[in-house]
Structures are given as structure tokens and as C-alpha cells.
């Protein structure tokens, strides 16, 4: 269930942009949809479904792969007879498109499913609706921000991966400090835009000299910087990058099940990057949007599990146990992204001695 962990710099969103074209004309959005999406009566689903049929469907912007999200959409349509139209893009592209449309008074998007950072940017633009739905009681507390304008659907656990043909499990590092050993020279890799992950690791480490530790790792052994988590996972499986940092655990699981010589391991602190869903404040089809919102946080959670993703619903699967979990704080990370990305690249791009 792919999505970019990157989120667009908020400063970038302040720049003017051209409106995206090629979309169908929007329906007339209700002036206030809060009572619709937060209705908590026992007949919530029945009421939403009856009105959703009149609306005829909804439009979802998502950064999940088309194949993975198609499974959710097909299951939803089979259950309710309501069609969700998908527009797929990467996280940054979705944020730019949705915000530009909203600024231009063009309201096409009903729902958005993407990285938490980009959802937070949309919150700041005032374009998402606060939701208080009964199903949210089953979601992990870290998955719902105080403003409640988006809710985590799945959790990107950023584990580390290794090639099982080249590295024995018994030889894996137990701490980040173990990676200063020269035996790891030329064997390490990282995704080139992982500044948000790096910032969370450094701020969460018990070692006050975390930055110096990573400087030593990079200067002693070098770190191969590659663009894209999926690419880096494939390079780990091929043996080109024997050990890589912060790869999404679900992707490693998928590759391992397909027979690739790859597995994952944890180093403390373990960073979790939530991906969430939000309903547009000016959603043209609010009943269909709320119905799908409920679905993806209930039935859809089992689909995420089948796709090797961590669902956010605690009744479906518990989080990893026995290790310190640190969720990215998007309200802070959005402001600090550029600074941490700069520091990350300066350190990780250091040449080995």
C-alpha cells in the first residue's frame, strides 16, 4: 500500500499555482456538512446510505497504489452499491492539486487519503471537515489529531531491511551505535528525502549526541542515498544495498512473501508515519464521503491487513510490542521539514573516510 512519506513544504503551498484541469464540474456542496459526517445515531449507516444513493457516489484523491486502493473501492461498491471515483497521485501532487482547487473555488474532491503531513497542510488551509464518528473510538489515539480533520487509516512502520543472503540475522546491529563498526562500510543505504523520519529519530533518542552518532556512521561507513523507498527495498533484495534504513515494513513483508531474500528488523526508536483520510469541508457528496470514511476505518482495515499494512483500528491488529514507538508529529514536522531535510542530507551524504 504505497504512499510517499514525504510531505510538501508548507512554504511551497503559499506560492501561486495554476488550477488543475480535466475534472468534471463539481456538485453544489452544502453550506455546513458537520451534522452529516458526525451524526452518531444508531441509524447512521442507513441514513448515510439512503442519501449517498441520491448523490450517486463520491470522488477520492489517494496516494495509495491504484491496485491496492481498487480493492477497497470494489469491496465498498459490492457492499453498498455506491461507486467511488479515484484520482491517484503522489502525496505532494495531491496536496498541491487539492489546495489549488480549493483556493480557486473548485470543489471536486470529497475525500482525501494520503500522508499525515499533507493532510495537516490541508487542515491549515481550512479545507477539511472535523469529524466525530462512532467508528473513530476504535482508532489508536495517536491517529486522530486534536482538530479531528483527518483520521489515520494505516500506519507506515519505518523499519530497517536487510538482504538475508548477505547478512545473518545474528549479525544484525542491536543499536544505532553498532553501525559505527567499519564492517558495515559500503553496505548501508537510505532514502534521500527521509528528513522527517530522521528528525523524529533524533528528537526521540535517549542519546543526546544523536547527531554526532549519525555523523560517525556516515563518515566511517558511508550511506548510499537513493530516491524512493520501494527502489531502496528492491536494491536491498538484489544485494546492491545490503542494509537500508526506514523502509516501510509492509513493503518488506510483501517482497518476503513473494520469495525475495529480504527481511526487516527494528532499532529503537522506531518511527511510525500515519497515513490518513479526511473529508473535504466543501464535499459535493458528503453522505457518500462519510459512508466511505466509516467503511475504510472498519471493513477496510481488514483489507489493509491482507495487504501487509498496519491498520489503525486497534481491534484489527495491535501495534508492534516491545519497542519504543514514536509517531511523527505532523503539526511540528510540517514547519521543521526543510530544516531537518537539510541536516539529514548534510550528514547522510558524507563520504566515508
Coordinates of N, CA and C in Angstrom, one line a residue, residues 82-227:
X82 N -22.4 1.8 -4.1 CA -22.0 3.2 -4.4 C -20.6 3.2 -5.0
X83 N -20.4 3.9 -6.0 CA -19.2 4.0 -6.7 C -18.3 5.2 -6.3
X84 N -17.1 4.9 -6.0 CA -16.1 6.0 -5.6 C -15.2 6.1 -6.8
X85 N -15.1 7.4 -7.3 CA -14.2 7.7 -8.4 C -12.8 8.0 -7.8
X86 N -11.8 7.4 -8.3 CA -10.4 7.6 -7.7 C -9.6 8.5 -8.6
X87 N -8.9 9.5 -8.0 CA -7.9 10.2 -8.7 C -6.6 9.9 -7.9
X88 N -5.6 9.3 -8.6 CA -4.4 8.8 -7.9 C -3.3 9.7 -8.2
X89 N -2.5 10.1 -7.2 CA -1.3 10.9 -7.4 C -0.4 10.7 -6.2
X90 N 0.9 11.2 -6.3 CA 1.7 11.1 -5.1 C 1.3 12.1 -4.0
X91 N 1.8 12.0 -2.8 CA 1.3 12.8 -1.7 C 1.4 14.3 -2.0
X92 N 2.6 14.7 -2.5 CA 2.8 16.1 -2.8 C 1.9 16.6 -3.9
X93 N 1.7 15.8 -4.9 CA 0.8 16.2 -6.0 C -0.6 16.3 -5.6
X94 N -1.0 15.4 -4.7 CA -2.4 15.5 -4.2 C -2.6 16.8 -3.4
X95 N -1.7 17.1 -2.5 CA -1.8 18.3 -1.7 C -1.9 19.6 -2.6
X96 N -1.0 19.6 -3.6 CA -0.9 20.8 -4.4 C -2.2 20.9 -5.2
X97 N -2.7 19.8 -5.8 CA -3.9 19.9 -6.6 C -5.1 20.3 -5.7
X98 N -5.3 19.6 -4.6 CA -6.5 19.8 -3.8 C -6.5 21.3 -3.2
X99 N -5.3 21.8 -2.8 CA -5.3 23.1 -2.2 C -5.5 24.2 -3.3
X100 N -4.9 23.9 -4.5 CA -5.1 24.9 -5.6 C -6.5 24.9 -6.0
X101 N -7.2 23.8 -6.1 CA -8.6 23.8 -6.5 C -9.4 24.5 -5.5
X102 N -9.2 24.3 -4.2 CA -10.0 24.9 -3.2 C -9.8 26.4 -3.2
X103 N -8.5 26.9 -3.4 CA -8.3 28.3 -3.4 C -9.0 28.9 -4.6
X104 N -9.2 28.1 -5.7 CA -9.8 28.7 -6.9 C -11.3 28.5 -6.9
X105 N -11.9 28.0 -5.7 CA -13.3 27.8 -5.6 C -13.8 26.7 -6.4
X106 N -13.0 25.7 -6.7 CA -13.4 24.5 -7.5 C -13.4 23.3 -6.5
X107 N -14.6 22.8 -6.2 CA -14.7 21.8 -5.2 C -15.2 20.5 -5.8
X108 N -14.2 19.6 -6.1 CA -14.4 18.4 -6.7 C -14.2 17.2 -5.8
X109 N -13.1 17.3 -5.0 CA -12.7 16.3 -4.0 C -13.7 16.2 -2.9
X110 N -14.1 14.9 -2.6 CA -15.0 14.6 -1.5 C -14.1 14.1 -0.3
X111 N -13.2 13.2 -0.6 CA -12.3 12.7 0.4 C -10.9 12.7 -0.1
X112 N -9.9 12.7 0.9 CA -8.5 12.6 0.5 C -7.9 11.6 1.4
X113 N -7.1 10.7 0.9 CA -6.4 9.6 1.6 C -4.9 9.7 1.2
X114 N -4.1 10.2 2.2 CA -2.7 10.4 1.9 C -1.9 10.6 3.2
X115 N -0.6 11.0 3.1 CA 0.3 11.1 4.2 C -0.2 12.2 5.2
X116 N 0.1 11.9 6.5 CA -0.4 12.9 7.5 C 0.1 14.3 7.3
X117 N 1.3 14.4 6.8 CA 1.9 15.8 6.6 C 1.1 16.6 5.6
X118 N 0.7 16.0 4.6 CA -0.1 16.7 3.6 C -1.5 16.9 4.0
X119 N -2.0 16.0 4.8 CA -3.3 16.3 5.4 C -3.3 17.5 6.4
X120 N -2.2 17.5 7.1 CA -2.0 18.7 8.0 C -1.9 20.0 7.3
X121 N -1.3 20.0 6.1 CA -1.2 21.2 5.2 C -2.6 21.6 4.8
X122 N -3.5 20.6 4.5 CA -4.8 20.9 4.0 C -5.7 21.4 5.2
X123 N -5.4 20.9 6.4 CA -6.0 21.4 7.6 C -5.7 22.9 7.8
X124 N -4.5 23.3 7.6 CA -4.1 24.7 7.7 C -4.7 25.6 6.7
X125 N -5.1 25.0 5.6 CA -5.8 25.7 4.5 C -7.3 25.9 4.8
X126 N -7.8 25.2 5.9 CA -9.2 25.3 6.3 C -10.1 24.5 5.3
X127 N -9.6 23.5 4.7 CA -10.4 22.8 3.7 C -10.9 21.4 4.1
X128 N -10.6 21.0 5.3 CA -11.0 19.7 5.7 C -12.1 19.8 6.9
X129 N -13.0 18.9 7.0 CA -14.1 18.9 7.9 C -13.7 18.1 9.2
X130 N -13.9 18.7 10.3 CA -13.8 18.0 11.6 C -14.9 16.9 11.6
X131 N -14.4 15.7 12.1 CA -15.4 14.5 12.1 C -15.4 13.9 13.5
X132 N -16.6 13.6 14.0 CA -16.7 12.9 15.2 C -17.7 11.7 14.9
X133 N -17.1 10.7 14.4 CA -17.9 9.5 14.0 C -17.7 8.4 15.0
X134 N -18.7 7.5 15.3 CA -18.6 6.5 16.3 C -17.4 5.5 16.0
X135 N -17.1 5.3 14.7 CA -16.0 4.3 14.4 C -14.7 4.8 14.9
X136 N -14.5 6.1 15.1 CA -13.2 6.6 15.5 C -12.8 6.2 16.9
X137 N -13.7 5.7 17.7 CA -13.4 5.2 19.0 C -12.5 4.0 18.9
X138 N -12.4 3.3 17.8 CA -11.6 2.1 17.6 C -10.2 2.4 17.1
X139 N -10.0 3.7 16.8 CA -8.7 4.1 16.2 C -7.7 4.4 17.3
X140 N -6.4 4.1 17.0 CA -5.4 4.4 18.0 C -5.4 5.9 18.3
X141 N -5.2 6.3 19.6 CA -5.3 7.7 20.0 C -4.3 8.6 19.1
X142 N -3.1 8.1 18.8 CA -2.2 8.9 18.0 C -2.6 9.1 16.6
X143 N -3.7 8.4 16.2 CA -4.2 8.5 14.8 C -5.2 9.6 14.5
X144 N -5.6 10.3 15.6 CA -6.6 11.4 15.4 C -6.0 12.7 16.1
X145 N -5.7 13.7 15.3 CA -5.2 14.9 15.8 C -6.3 15.7 16.6
X146 N -6.0 16.6 17.4 CA -7.0 17.3 18.2 C -8.1 18.0 17.4
X147 N -7.7 18.5 16.2 CA -8.7 19.2 15.4 C -9.6 18.2 14.7
X148 N -9.3 16.9 14.6 CA -10.1 15.8 14.1 C -10.5 15.9 12.6
X149 N -9.6 16.6 11.9 CA -9.9 16.8 10.5 C -9.4 15.7 9.6
X150 N -8.6 14.8 10.1 CA -8.3 13.6 9.4 C -8.0 12.5 10.5
X151 N -8.1 11.3 10.0 CA -8.0 10.1 10.9 C -7.1 9.1 10.2
X152 N -6.2 8.5 11.0 CA -5.3 7.5 10.4 C -6.0 6.3 9.9
X153 N -5.7 5.9 8.7 CA -6.2 4.6 8.2 C -5.3 3.5 8.3
X154 N -4.0 3.8 8.1 CA -2.9 2.8 8.2 C -1.6 3.4 8.7
X155 N -0.7 2.6 9.1 CA 0.5 3.1 9.8 C 1.7 2.6 9.0
X156 N 2.5 3.5 8.6 CA 3.7 3.2 7.9 C 4.8 3.0 9.0
X157 N 5.1 1.7 9.4 CA 6.1 1.4 10.3 C 7.4 1.5 9.6
X158 N 8.3 2.4 9.9 CA 9.6 2.6 9.2 C 10.7 1.7 9.8
X159 N 10.7 0.5 9.5 CA 11.7 -0.5 10.0 C 12.9 -0.4 9.1
X160 N 13.9 -1.2 9.4 CA 15.1 -1.3 8.6 C 15.1 -2.7 7.9
X161 N 15.7 -2.7 6.7 CA 15.6 -4.0 6.0 C 17.1 -4.5 5.7
X162 N 17.2 -5.8 5.4 CA 18.5 -6.3 5.1 C 18.3 -7.5 4.2
X163 N 19.4 -7.8 3.4 CA 19.4 -8.9 2.5 C 19.8 -10.2 3.2
X164 N 18.9 -11.1 3.3 CA 19.1 -12.3 4.1 C 20.2 -13.3 3.5
X165 N 20.6 -13.1 2.3 CA 21.7 -13.9 1.7 C 23.0 -13.3 2.1
X166 N 23.1 -12.0 2.4 CA 24.4 -11.4 2.7 C 24.6 -11.1 4.2
X167 N 23.5 -11.0 4.9 CA 23.6 -10.7 6.3 C 22.9 -11.7 7.2
X168 N 23.5 -12.3 8.1 CA 22.8 -13.2 9.0 C 22.1 -12.4 10.1
X169 N 20.9 -13.0 10.5 CA 20.1 -12.3 11.5 C 20.9 -12.1 12.8
X170 N 21.8 -13.1 13.1 CA 22.5 -12.9 14.4 C 23.5 -11.8 14.3
X171 N 23.9 -11.4 13.1 CA 24.9 -10.3 12.9 C 24.3 -8.9 12.8
X172 N 23.0 -8.8 12.9 CA 22.3 -7.5 12.7 C 22.7 -6.6 13.9
X173 N 22.8 -5.3 13.6 CA 23.0 -4.3 14.7 C 21.9 -4.3 15.7
X174 N 22.2 -4.1 17.0 CA 21.2 -4.1 18.0 C 20.9 -2.6 18.4
X175 N 21.8 -1.7 18.1 CA 21.6 -0.3 18.3 C 22.2 0.5 17.2
X176 N 21.8 1.8 17.1 CA 22.4 2.6 16.0 C 23.9 2.7 16.2
X177 N 24.4 2.7 17.4 CA 25.8 2.8 17.6 C 26.6 1.6 17.0
X178 N 26.0 0.5 16.9 CA 26.6 -0.7 16.3 C 27.0 -0.4 14.9
X179 N 26.3 0.5 14.2 CA 26.6 0.8 12.8 C 27.8 1.6 12.6
X180 N 28.5 2.0 13.7 CA 29.8 2.7 13.5 C 30.9 1.7 13.3
X181 N 30.6 0.4 13.4 CA 31.7 -0.6 13.2 C 32.0 -0.6 11.7
X182 N 33.3 -0.5 11.4 CA 33.8 -0.5 10.0 C 33.3 -1.7 9.1
X183 N 32.8 -2.7 9.8 CA 32.4 -3.9 9.0 C 31.2 -3.5 8.1
X184 N 30.5 -2.4 8.4 CA 29.3 -2.0 7.7 C 29.7 -1.1 6.5
X185 N 31.0 -0.8 6.3 CA 31.4 0.1 5.2 C 30.9 -0.4 3.9
X186 N 30.2 0.5 3.1 CA 29.7 0.2 1.8 C 28.5 -0.6 1.8
X187 N 27.8 -0.9 2.9 CA 26.7 -1.7 3.0 C 25.4 -1.0 3.4
X188 N 25.4 0.2 3.6 CA 24.3 0.9 4.2 C 23.6 1.8 3.1
X189 N 22.3 2.0 3.3 CA 21.5 2.8 2.3 C 20.4 3.5 3.0
X190 N 19.9 4.7 2.5 CA 18.8 5.4 3.0 C 18.1 6.1 1.9
X191 N 16.8 6.4 2.1 CA 16.0 7.2 1.1 C 16.4 8.6 1.2
X192 N 16.5 9.3 0.1 CA 17.1 10.6 0.0 C 16.3 11.7 0.6
X193 N 15.0 11.5 0.8 CA 14.1 12.5 1.3 C 13.5 12.2 2.7
X194 N 14.3 11.5 3.5 CA 13.7 11.0 4.8 C 14.0 11.9 6.0
X195 N 14.0 13.2 5.7 CA 14.3 14.2 6.8 C 13.3 14.1 7.9
X196 N 12.0 13.9 7.6 CA 11.0 13.8 8.7 C 11.3 12.6 9.6
X197 N 11.6 11.5 9.0 CA 12.0 10.3 9.8 C 13.2 10.6 10.6
X198 N 14.2 11.2 10.0 CA 15.5 11.4 10.7 C 15.2 12.4 11.9
X199 N 14.4 13.5 11.7 CA 14.2 14.4 12.7 C 13.5 13.7 13.9
X200 N 12.5 12.8 13.6 CA 11.8 12.1 14.7 C 12.7 11.2 15.5
X201 N 13.6 10.5 14.7 CA 14.6 9.6 15.4 C 15.5 10.4 16.4
X202 N 16.1 11.5 15.9 CA 17.0 12.3 16.7 C 16.3 12.9 17.9
X203 N 15.1 13.4 17.7 CA 14.4 14.0 18.9 C 13.9 12.9 19.9
X204 N 13.8 11.7 19.4 CA 13.3 10.6 20.3 C 14.4 9.8 20.9
X205 N 15.6 10.0 20.5 CA 16.7 9.2 21.0 C 17.1 9.6 22.4
X206 N 17.5 8.5 23.2 CA 17.9 8.8 24.6 C 19.3 9.4 24.6
X207 N 20.0 9.2 23.5 CA 21.4 9.7 23.4 C 21.4 11.2 23.0
X208 N 21.9 12.1 23.8 CA 21.8 13.5 23.5 C 22.8 13.8 22.3
X209 N 23.7 12.9 22.0 CA 24.6 13.1 20.9 C 24.2 12.4 19.7
X210 N 22.9 12.3 19.4 CA 22.4 11.5 18.3 C 23.0 12.0 16.9
X211 N 23.0 13.3 16.8 CA 23.5 13.9 15.5 C 25.0 13.4 15.3
X212 N 25.8 13.5 16.3 CA 27.2 13.1 16.2 C 27.3 11.6 15.9
X213 N 26.4 10.8 16.5 CA 26.4 9.4 16.2 C 26.2 9.1 14.7
X214 N 25.2 9.8 14.1 CA 24.9 9.5 12.7 C 26.0 10.1 11.9
X215 N 26.6 11.2 12.3 CA 27.8 11.7 11.6 C 28.9 10.7 11.5
X216 N 29.1 10.0 12.6 CA 30.2 9.0 12.7 C 29.8 7.8 11.8
X217 N 28.5 7.4 11.8 CA 28.1 6.3 11.0 C 28.4 6.6 9.5
X218 N 28.0 7.8 9.1 CA 28.2 8.2 7.7 C 29.6 8.4 7.3
X219 N 30.4 9.0 8.2 CA 31.8 9.3 7.8 C 32.7 8.0 7.9
X220 N 32.3 7.1 8.7 CA 33.0 5.8 8.8 C 32.7 4.8 7.7
X221 N 31.4 4.7 7.4 CA 31.0 3.6 6.5 C 30.3 4.1 5.3
X222 N 29.9 5.3 5.2 CA 29.2 5.8 4.0 C 27.7 5.3 4.0
X223 N 26.9 6.1 3.4 CA 25.5 5.7 3.2 C 25.0 6.0 1.8
X224 N 24.6 5.0 1.1 CA 24.1 5.2 -0.3 C 22.7 5.8 -0.3
X225 N 22.6 7.0 -0.8 CA 21.3 7.7 -0.9 C 20.6 7.4 -2.2
X226 N 19.4 6.9 -2.0 CA 18.5 6.5 -3.2 C 17.2 7.2 -3.1
X227 N 16.6 7.5 -4.2 CA 15.3 8.1 -4.3 C 14.2 7.1 -4.4

